XYZ file of C-alpha atoms in Angstrom:
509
model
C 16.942 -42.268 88.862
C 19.108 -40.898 91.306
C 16.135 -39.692 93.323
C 15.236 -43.371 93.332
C 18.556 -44.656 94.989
C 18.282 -42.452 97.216
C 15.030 -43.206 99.041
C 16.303 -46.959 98.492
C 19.192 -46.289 101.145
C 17.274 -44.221 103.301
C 14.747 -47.124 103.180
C 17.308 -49.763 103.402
C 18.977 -47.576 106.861
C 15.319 -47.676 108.466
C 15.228 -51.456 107.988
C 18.775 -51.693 109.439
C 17.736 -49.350 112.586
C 14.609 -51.415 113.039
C 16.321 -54.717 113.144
C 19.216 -53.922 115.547
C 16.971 -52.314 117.880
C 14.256 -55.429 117.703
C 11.142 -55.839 119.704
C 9.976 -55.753 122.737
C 8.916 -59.699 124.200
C 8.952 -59.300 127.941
C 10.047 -56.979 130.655
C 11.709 -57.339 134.481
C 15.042 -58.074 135.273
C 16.823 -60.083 132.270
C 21.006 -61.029 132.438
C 22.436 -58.656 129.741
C 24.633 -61.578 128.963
C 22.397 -64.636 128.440
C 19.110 -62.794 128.984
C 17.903 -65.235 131.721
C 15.287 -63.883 133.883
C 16.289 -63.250 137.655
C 13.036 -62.491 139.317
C 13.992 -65.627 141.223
C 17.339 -64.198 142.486
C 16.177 -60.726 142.493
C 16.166 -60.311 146.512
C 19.885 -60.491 146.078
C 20.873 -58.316 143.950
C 22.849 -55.787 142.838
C 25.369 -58.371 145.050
C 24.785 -61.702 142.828
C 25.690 -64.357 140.303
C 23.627 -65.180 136.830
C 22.680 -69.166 137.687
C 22.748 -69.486 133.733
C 26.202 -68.274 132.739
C 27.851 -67.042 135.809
C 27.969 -63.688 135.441
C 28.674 -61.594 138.331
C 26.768 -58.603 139.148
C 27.886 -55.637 141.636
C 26.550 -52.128 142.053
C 28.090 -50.738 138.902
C 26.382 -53.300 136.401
C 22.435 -53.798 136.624
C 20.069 -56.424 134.802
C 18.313 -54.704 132.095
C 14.860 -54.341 131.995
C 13.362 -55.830 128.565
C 14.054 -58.386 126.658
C 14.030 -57.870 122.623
C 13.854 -59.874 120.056
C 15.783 -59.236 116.615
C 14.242 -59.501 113.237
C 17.096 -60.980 110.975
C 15.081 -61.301 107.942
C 14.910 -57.277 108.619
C 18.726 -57.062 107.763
C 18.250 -59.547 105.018
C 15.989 -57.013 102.900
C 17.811 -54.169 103.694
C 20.798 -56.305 102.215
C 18.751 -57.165 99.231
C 17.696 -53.264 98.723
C 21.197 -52.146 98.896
C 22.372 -54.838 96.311
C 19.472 -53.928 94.082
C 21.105 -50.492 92.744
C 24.323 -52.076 92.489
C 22.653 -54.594 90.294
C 21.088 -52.334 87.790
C 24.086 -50.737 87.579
C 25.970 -53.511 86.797
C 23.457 -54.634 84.545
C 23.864 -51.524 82.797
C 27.788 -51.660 81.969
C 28.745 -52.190 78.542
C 30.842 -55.211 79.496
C 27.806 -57.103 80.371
C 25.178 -55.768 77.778
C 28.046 -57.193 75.450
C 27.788 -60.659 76.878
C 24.620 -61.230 77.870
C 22.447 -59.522 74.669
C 23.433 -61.451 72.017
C 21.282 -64.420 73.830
C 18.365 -62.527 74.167
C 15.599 -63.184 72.191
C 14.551 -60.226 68.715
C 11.440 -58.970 70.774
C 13.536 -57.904 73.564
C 15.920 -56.834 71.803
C 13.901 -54.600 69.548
C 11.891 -53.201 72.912
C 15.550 -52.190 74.275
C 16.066 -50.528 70.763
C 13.297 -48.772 71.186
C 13.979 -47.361 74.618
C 16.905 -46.026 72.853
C 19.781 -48.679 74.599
C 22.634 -47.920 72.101
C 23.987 -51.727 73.082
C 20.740 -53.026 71.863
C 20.668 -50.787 68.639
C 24.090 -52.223 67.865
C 22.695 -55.559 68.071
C 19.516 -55.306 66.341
C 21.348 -53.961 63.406
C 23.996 -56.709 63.087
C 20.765 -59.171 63.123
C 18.795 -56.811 60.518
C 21.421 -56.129 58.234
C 23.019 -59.747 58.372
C 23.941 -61.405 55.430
C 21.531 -64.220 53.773
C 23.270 -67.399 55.236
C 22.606 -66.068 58.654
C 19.858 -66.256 60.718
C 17.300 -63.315 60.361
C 15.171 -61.374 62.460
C 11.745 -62.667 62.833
C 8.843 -61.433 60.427
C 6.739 -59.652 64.013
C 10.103 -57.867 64.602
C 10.646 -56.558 61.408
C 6.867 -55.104 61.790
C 7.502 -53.671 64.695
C 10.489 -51.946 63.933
C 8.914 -50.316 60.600
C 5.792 -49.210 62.488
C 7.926 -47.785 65.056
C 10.654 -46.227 62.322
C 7.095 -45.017 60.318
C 6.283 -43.246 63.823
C 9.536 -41.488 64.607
C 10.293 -40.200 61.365
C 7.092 -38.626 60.969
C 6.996 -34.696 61.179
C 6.695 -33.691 64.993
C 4.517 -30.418 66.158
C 7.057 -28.861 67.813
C 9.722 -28.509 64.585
C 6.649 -27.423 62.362
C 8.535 -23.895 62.160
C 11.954 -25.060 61.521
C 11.005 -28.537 59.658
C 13.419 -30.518 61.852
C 13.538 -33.160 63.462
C 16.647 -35.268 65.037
C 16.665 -38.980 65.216
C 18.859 -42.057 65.290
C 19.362 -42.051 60.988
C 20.319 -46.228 61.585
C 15.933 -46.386 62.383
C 15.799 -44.896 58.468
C 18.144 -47.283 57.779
C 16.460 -50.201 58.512
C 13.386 -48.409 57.017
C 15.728 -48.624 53.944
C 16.640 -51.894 54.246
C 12.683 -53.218 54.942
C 11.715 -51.248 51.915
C 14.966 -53.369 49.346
C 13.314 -56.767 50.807
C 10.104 -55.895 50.065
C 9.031 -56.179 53.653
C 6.504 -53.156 54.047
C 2.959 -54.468 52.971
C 1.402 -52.199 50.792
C -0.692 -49.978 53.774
C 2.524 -49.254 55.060
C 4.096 -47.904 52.197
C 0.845 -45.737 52.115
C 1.652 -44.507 55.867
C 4.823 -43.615 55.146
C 3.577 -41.340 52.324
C 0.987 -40.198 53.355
C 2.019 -39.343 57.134
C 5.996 -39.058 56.844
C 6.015 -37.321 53.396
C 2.628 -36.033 53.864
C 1.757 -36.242 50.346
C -1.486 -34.901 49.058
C -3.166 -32.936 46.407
C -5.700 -29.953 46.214
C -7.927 -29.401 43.563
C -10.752 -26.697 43.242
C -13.834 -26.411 45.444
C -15.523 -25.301 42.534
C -15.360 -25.366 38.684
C -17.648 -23.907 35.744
C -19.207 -25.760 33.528
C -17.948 -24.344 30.326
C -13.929 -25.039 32.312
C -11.023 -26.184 29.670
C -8.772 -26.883 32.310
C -8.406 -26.984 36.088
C -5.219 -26.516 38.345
C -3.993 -29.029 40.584
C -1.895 -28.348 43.807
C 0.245 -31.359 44.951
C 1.650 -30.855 48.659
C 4.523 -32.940 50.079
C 7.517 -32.679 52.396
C 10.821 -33.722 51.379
C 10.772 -36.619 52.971
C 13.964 -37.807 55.370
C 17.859 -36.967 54.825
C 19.762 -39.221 56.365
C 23.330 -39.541 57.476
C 23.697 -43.086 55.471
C 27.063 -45.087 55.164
C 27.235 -44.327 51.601
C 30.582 -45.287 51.377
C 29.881 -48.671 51.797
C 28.095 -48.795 49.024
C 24.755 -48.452 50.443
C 21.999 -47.717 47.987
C 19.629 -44.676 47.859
C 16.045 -45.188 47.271
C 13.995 -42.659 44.915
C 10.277 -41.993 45.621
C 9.006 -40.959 42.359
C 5.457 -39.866 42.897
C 3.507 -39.054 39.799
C -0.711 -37.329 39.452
C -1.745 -39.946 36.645
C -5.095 -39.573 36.349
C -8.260 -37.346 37.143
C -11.819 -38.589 36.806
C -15.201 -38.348 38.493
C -16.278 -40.907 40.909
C -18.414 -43.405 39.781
C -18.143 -43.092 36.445
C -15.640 -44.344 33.204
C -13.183 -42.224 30.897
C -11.391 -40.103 33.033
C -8.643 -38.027 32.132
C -4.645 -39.822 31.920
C -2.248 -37.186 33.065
C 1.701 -36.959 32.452
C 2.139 -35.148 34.903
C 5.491 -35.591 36.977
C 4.338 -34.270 40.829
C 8.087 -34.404 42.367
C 10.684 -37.189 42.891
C 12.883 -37.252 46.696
C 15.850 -39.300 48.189
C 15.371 -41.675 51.178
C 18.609 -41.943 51.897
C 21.136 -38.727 51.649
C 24.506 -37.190 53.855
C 24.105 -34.924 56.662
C 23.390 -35.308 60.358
C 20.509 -36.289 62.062
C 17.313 -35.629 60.164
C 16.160 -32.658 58.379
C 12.547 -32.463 56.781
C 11.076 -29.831 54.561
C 7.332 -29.141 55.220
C 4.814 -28.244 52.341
C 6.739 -28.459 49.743
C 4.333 -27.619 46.905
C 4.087 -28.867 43.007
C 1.645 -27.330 40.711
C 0.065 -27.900 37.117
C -2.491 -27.412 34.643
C -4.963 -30.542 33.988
C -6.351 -30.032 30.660
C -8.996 -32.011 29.161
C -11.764 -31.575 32.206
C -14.861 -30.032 29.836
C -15.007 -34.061 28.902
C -15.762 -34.851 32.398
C -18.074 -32.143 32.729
C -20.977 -32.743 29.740
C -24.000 -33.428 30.650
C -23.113 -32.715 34.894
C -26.087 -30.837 36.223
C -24.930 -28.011 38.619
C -24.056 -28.902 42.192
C -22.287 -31.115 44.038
C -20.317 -34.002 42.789
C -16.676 -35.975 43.616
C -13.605 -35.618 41.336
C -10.990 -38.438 42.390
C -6.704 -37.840 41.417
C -4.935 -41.275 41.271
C -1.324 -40.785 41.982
C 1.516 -43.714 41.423
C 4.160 -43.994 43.731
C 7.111 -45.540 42.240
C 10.338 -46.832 44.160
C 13.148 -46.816 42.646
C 16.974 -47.807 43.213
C 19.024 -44.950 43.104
C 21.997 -46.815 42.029
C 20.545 -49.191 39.544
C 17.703 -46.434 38.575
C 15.581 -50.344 38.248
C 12.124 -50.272 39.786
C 11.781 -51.963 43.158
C 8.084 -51.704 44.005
C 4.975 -49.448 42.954
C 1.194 -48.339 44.083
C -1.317 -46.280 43.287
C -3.203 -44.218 45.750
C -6.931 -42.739 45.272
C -7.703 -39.536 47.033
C -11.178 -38.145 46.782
C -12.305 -33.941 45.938
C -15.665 -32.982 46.505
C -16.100 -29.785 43.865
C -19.282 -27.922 43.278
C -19.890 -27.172 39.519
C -21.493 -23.812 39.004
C -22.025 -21.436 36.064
C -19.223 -19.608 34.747
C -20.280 -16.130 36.204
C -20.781 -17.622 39.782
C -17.055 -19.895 39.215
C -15.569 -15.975 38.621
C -14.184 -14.959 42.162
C -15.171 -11.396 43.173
C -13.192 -8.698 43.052
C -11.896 -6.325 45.951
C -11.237 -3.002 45.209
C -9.774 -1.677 48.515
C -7.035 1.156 47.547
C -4.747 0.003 50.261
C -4.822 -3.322 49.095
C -3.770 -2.400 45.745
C -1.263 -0.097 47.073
C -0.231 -3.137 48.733
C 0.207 -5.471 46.220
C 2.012 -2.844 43.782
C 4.202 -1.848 46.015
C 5.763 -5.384 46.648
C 5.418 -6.579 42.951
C 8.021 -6.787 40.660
C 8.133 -7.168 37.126
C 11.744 -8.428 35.192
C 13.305 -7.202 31.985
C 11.859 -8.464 28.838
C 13.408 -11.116 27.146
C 13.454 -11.174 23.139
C 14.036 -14.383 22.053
C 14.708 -13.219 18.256
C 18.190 -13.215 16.185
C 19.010 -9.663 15.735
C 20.941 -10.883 12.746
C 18.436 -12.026 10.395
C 15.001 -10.479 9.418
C 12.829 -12.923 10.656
C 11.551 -14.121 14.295
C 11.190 -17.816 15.490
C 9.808 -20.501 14.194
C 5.831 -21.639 14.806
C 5.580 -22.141 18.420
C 9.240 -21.251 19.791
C 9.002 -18.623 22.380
C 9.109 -14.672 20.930
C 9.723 -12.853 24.145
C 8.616 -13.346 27.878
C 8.540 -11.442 31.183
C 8.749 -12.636 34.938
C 6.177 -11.334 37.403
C 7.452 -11.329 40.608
C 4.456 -11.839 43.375
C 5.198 -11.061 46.966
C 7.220 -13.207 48.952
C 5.068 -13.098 52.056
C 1.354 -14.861 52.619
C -1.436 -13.248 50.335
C -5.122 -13.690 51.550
C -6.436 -13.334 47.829
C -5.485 -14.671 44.555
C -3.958 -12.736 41.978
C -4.991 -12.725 38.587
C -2.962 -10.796 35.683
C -3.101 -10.293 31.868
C 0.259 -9.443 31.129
C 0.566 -6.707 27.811
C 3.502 -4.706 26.542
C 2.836 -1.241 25.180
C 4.676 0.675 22.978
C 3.026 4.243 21.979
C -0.454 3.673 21.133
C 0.245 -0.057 20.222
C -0.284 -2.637 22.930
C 0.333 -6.693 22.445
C -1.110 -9.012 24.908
C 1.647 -11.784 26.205
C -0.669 -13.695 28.369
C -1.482 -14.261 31.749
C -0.126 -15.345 35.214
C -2.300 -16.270 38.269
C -1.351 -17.042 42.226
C -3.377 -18.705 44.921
C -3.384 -18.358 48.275
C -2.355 -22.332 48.175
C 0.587 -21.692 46.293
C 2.856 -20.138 48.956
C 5.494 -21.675 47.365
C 9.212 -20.461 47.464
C 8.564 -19.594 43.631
C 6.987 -16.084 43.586
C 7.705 -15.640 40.305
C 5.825 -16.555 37.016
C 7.255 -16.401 33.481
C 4.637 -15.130 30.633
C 5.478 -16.271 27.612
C 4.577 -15.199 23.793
C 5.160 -17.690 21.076
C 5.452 -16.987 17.886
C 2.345 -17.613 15.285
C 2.487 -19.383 12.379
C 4.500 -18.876 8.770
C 2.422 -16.938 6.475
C -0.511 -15.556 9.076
C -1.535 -11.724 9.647
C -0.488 -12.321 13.427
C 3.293 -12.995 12.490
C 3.323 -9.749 10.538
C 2.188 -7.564 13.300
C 4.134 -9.255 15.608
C 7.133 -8.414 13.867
C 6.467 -4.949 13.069
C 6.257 -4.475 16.800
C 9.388 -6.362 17.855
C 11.117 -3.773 15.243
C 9.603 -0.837 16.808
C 10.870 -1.846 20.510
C 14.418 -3.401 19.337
C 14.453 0.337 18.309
C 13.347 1.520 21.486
C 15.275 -0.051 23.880
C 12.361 0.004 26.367
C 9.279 -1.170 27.138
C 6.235 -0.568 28.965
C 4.588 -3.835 30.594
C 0.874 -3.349 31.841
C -0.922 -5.764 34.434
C -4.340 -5.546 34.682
C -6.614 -7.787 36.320
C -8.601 -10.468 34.854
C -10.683 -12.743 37.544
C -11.879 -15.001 35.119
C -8.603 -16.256 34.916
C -8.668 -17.584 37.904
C -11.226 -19.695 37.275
C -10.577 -23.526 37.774
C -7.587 -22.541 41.113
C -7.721 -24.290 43.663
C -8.410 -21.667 46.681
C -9.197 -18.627 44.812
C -12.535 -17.164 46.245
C -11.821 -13.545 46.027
C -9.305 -12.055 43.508
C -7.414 -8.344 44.065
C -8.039 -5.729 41.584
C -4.898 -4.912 40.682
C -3.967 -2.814 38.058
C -0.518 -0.811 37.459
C 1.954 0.415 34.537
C 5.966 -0.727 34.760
C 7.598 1.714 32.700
C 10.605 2.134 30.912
C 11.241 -1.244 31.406
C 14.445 -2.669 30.091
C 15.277 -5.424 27.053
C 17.271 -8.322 26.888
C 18.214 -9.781 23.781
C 18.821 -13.956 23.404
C 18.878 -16.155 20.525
C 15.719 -17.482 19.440
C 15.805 -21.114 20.085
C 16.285 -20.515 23.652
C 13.637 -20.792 26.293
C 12.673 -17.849 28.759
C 14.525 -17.134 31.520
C 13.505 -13.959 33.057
C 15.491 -11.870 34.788
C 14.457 -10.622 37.738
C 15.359 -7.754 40.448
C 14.703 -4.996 37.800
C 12.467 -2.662 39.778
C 11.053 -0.033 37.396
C 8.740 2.522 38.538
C 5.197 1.708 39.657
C 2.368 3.324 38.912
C -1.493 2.537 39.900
């Protein structure tokens, strides 16, 4: 801008220069006073009189020699150049943004918004928030300020390390406000999901026929925090998205899911805006072998309907919902071609062991009485810590406790190379079996034997087919290693696992 001045008043001085030194229209011998031509008295000078005006000439003054003529309308746009600047800048004060915007029309003001004029920000949001007895912003305004809040809170390229990204919180706030009045049509609210939130899921690239269940992988960011008046009672808006169903293109009965994805804030405290990319949610979708009868093997299209619910964080009352349809192209292969393949590369197993972790086992059983749990309430349990950093492969682990030469099989834990979550850690737990059965007996001999113990030995060994049905498993690590001497933790037995982790026994391959 500055620049921009500047060659104005250089180009405003060259205008000035031209016009006071004119043009050229004639030459000879002119009066410098009246600029009368004295070719007729020209025998008598230097000794003469102008026969115009009078004036007297003598050797020390001389006629000049050209006569020029002045371009006024020269100094008028130099005038107009200089007064230009000092325009805009008066048209930039405060003073007169004050006076003069309120009688602008919404599209102008909304443009100025845009171009980040704080004077017109100010204004826009006295006319977007106003009360109901005053006059409103026009319906093509409101668009355009939701396509343009849609664009500026979406997640730039730049802050895809950190997950940050500063803007003006008042543009969520209108987003806010659009999204109480029911203003944002249906494929906006889908926008904003989908490329603000980023919401999507993952399924499997391929499946086996004889599959029980399959593993979704649901991957959002946290949305927008915004530094909202909340003290004036503004409300907070809850997007509470939801994986609802799972079925196969084209045809009827699909599955019905309960399955609770995650649930985020529109509006929070804190300055500027802070996002959260890739925040993932995981589950288990059971019920899949009914989709699969009677599928011949290749190529075919699951499709995941997912409900997004708005809801007022105050009232906790439903403002608006949809449901979005996302489509998964999965190949459906025999069960021996659905296992991934091993790798058995020693330095990738010294790898793996050496940043695994494996808690102290938890007992859920009263010490005081001789009995465990009732049918189905957890026994005991143990956390497997994967590694915090990226894997390439998935993991796949049966999880056993051994005790001398008796060993009792807990269950199993599995990680994807999707699931870089910041939840390493799984908990395996054993429930206890039913009154009565020949599995309750043995499973409380053994809890006797290690209460008398006091330690454990916990044995991961891998299992590919357990894998089976992930979504981004192709090749699983043969892992296999011993934790010994691993300590116990007693709890009471109606309470669920809770691992604890940072235990780091010795590891052995």
């Amino acid at each position: 801008m500055i620049l921009i001045l500047l060659i104005m008043m250089m180009a405003a001085v060259l205008l000035l220069c031209v016009g006071i030194n004119g043009r050229v229209i004639a030459r000879g011998h002119f009066c410098p006073r009246c600029e009368y031509d004295l070719e007729v008295i020209r025998d008598q000078l230097p000794f003469a009189r102008c026969p115009e005006c009078g004036f007297q000439f003598d050797p020390g003054v001389s006629p000049t020699t050209e006569r020029r003529e002045h371009r006024k309308w020269l100094f008028a746009i130099a005038i107009v150049i200089v007064l230009i600047p000092i325009g805009v800048g008066a048209s930039q004060s405060r003073r007169w943004k004050t006076t003069i915007y309120p009688r602008l029309p919404d599209g102008v003001i909304v443009s100025r918004a845009i171009e980040r004029d704080s004077i017109a920000f100010d204004e826009l949001m006295s006319r977007a928030l106003a009360r109901p007895d005053q006059e409103q912003l026009h319906e093509a305004s409101w668009k355009t300020i939701i396509e343009h809040a849609i664009e500026l809170l979406r997640p730039w390229e730049p802050f895809k390390m950190t997950g940050q990204v500063f803007v003006d919180h008042r543009w969520a706030q209108l987003l806010a406000h659009a999204i109480n009045t029911r203003r944002l049509s249906e494929e906006q609210l889908l926008e904003y999901v989908t490329e603000v939130m980023k919401y999507k899921v993952v399924l499997p690239s391929r499946i086996a026929t004889d599959s029980e269940e399959m593993y979704y992988k649901a991957l959002h960011n946290t949305g927008v925090a915004i530094a909202g008046n909340i003290e004036s009672g503004q409300d907070e808006y809850i997007f509470d998205i939801s994986l609802i169903e799972l079925g196969v293109v084209g045809e009827d009965a699909p599955v019905t899911l309960r399955e609770q994805v995650f649930r985020m804030g529109l509006l929070a405290t804190g300055p500027g805006t802070d996002t959260v990319p890739e925040v993932p949610s995981h589950g288990a979708i059971d019920g899949v072998q009914s989709l699969l009868e009677d599928k011949e093997l290749g190529v075919f299209k699951f499709y995941t309907r997912s409900r997004i619910t708005i809801i007022d964080g105050v009232t906790n009352e439903t403002i608006a919902w949809k449901d979005i349809t996302t489509v998964h192209p999965c190949e459906l292969v025999s069960h021996d071609a659905a296992v991934p393949a091993s790798i058995e590369d020693p330095e990738v197993n010294f790898h793996y062991c050496d940043w695994m972790d494996v808690g102290k086992l938890n007992l859920h059983a009263d010490t005081h009485i001789d009995q465990l749990p009732s049918e189905g309430e957890p026994v005991m349990s143990i956390g497997v810590s994967f590694p915090t950093r990226d894997i390439d492969y998935g993991i796949a682990l049966d999880v056993l406790v051994r005790l001398g030469d008796e060993t009792l099989f807990l269950g199993s834990c599995v990680r994807s190379p999707l699931f870089q979550d910041h939840y390493p850690y799984r908990a395996v737990t054993l429930f206890a079996p039913p009154m009565g059965s020949p599995e309750r007996v043995r499973l409380k001999a053994f809890m006797d034997n290690i209460l008398d113990a006091g330690r454990v030995e916990v044995v991961l060994r891998t299992n590919p087919e357990r894998a089976i049905g992930y979504p981004g498993i192709e090749q699983v690590v043969d892992f296999n290693a011993n934790f010994r001497d691993v300590g116990l933790t007693i709890n009471k037995a109606n309470m669920r696992p809770h691992p604890y982790y940072g235990y780091k026994p010795q590891c052995e391959i």
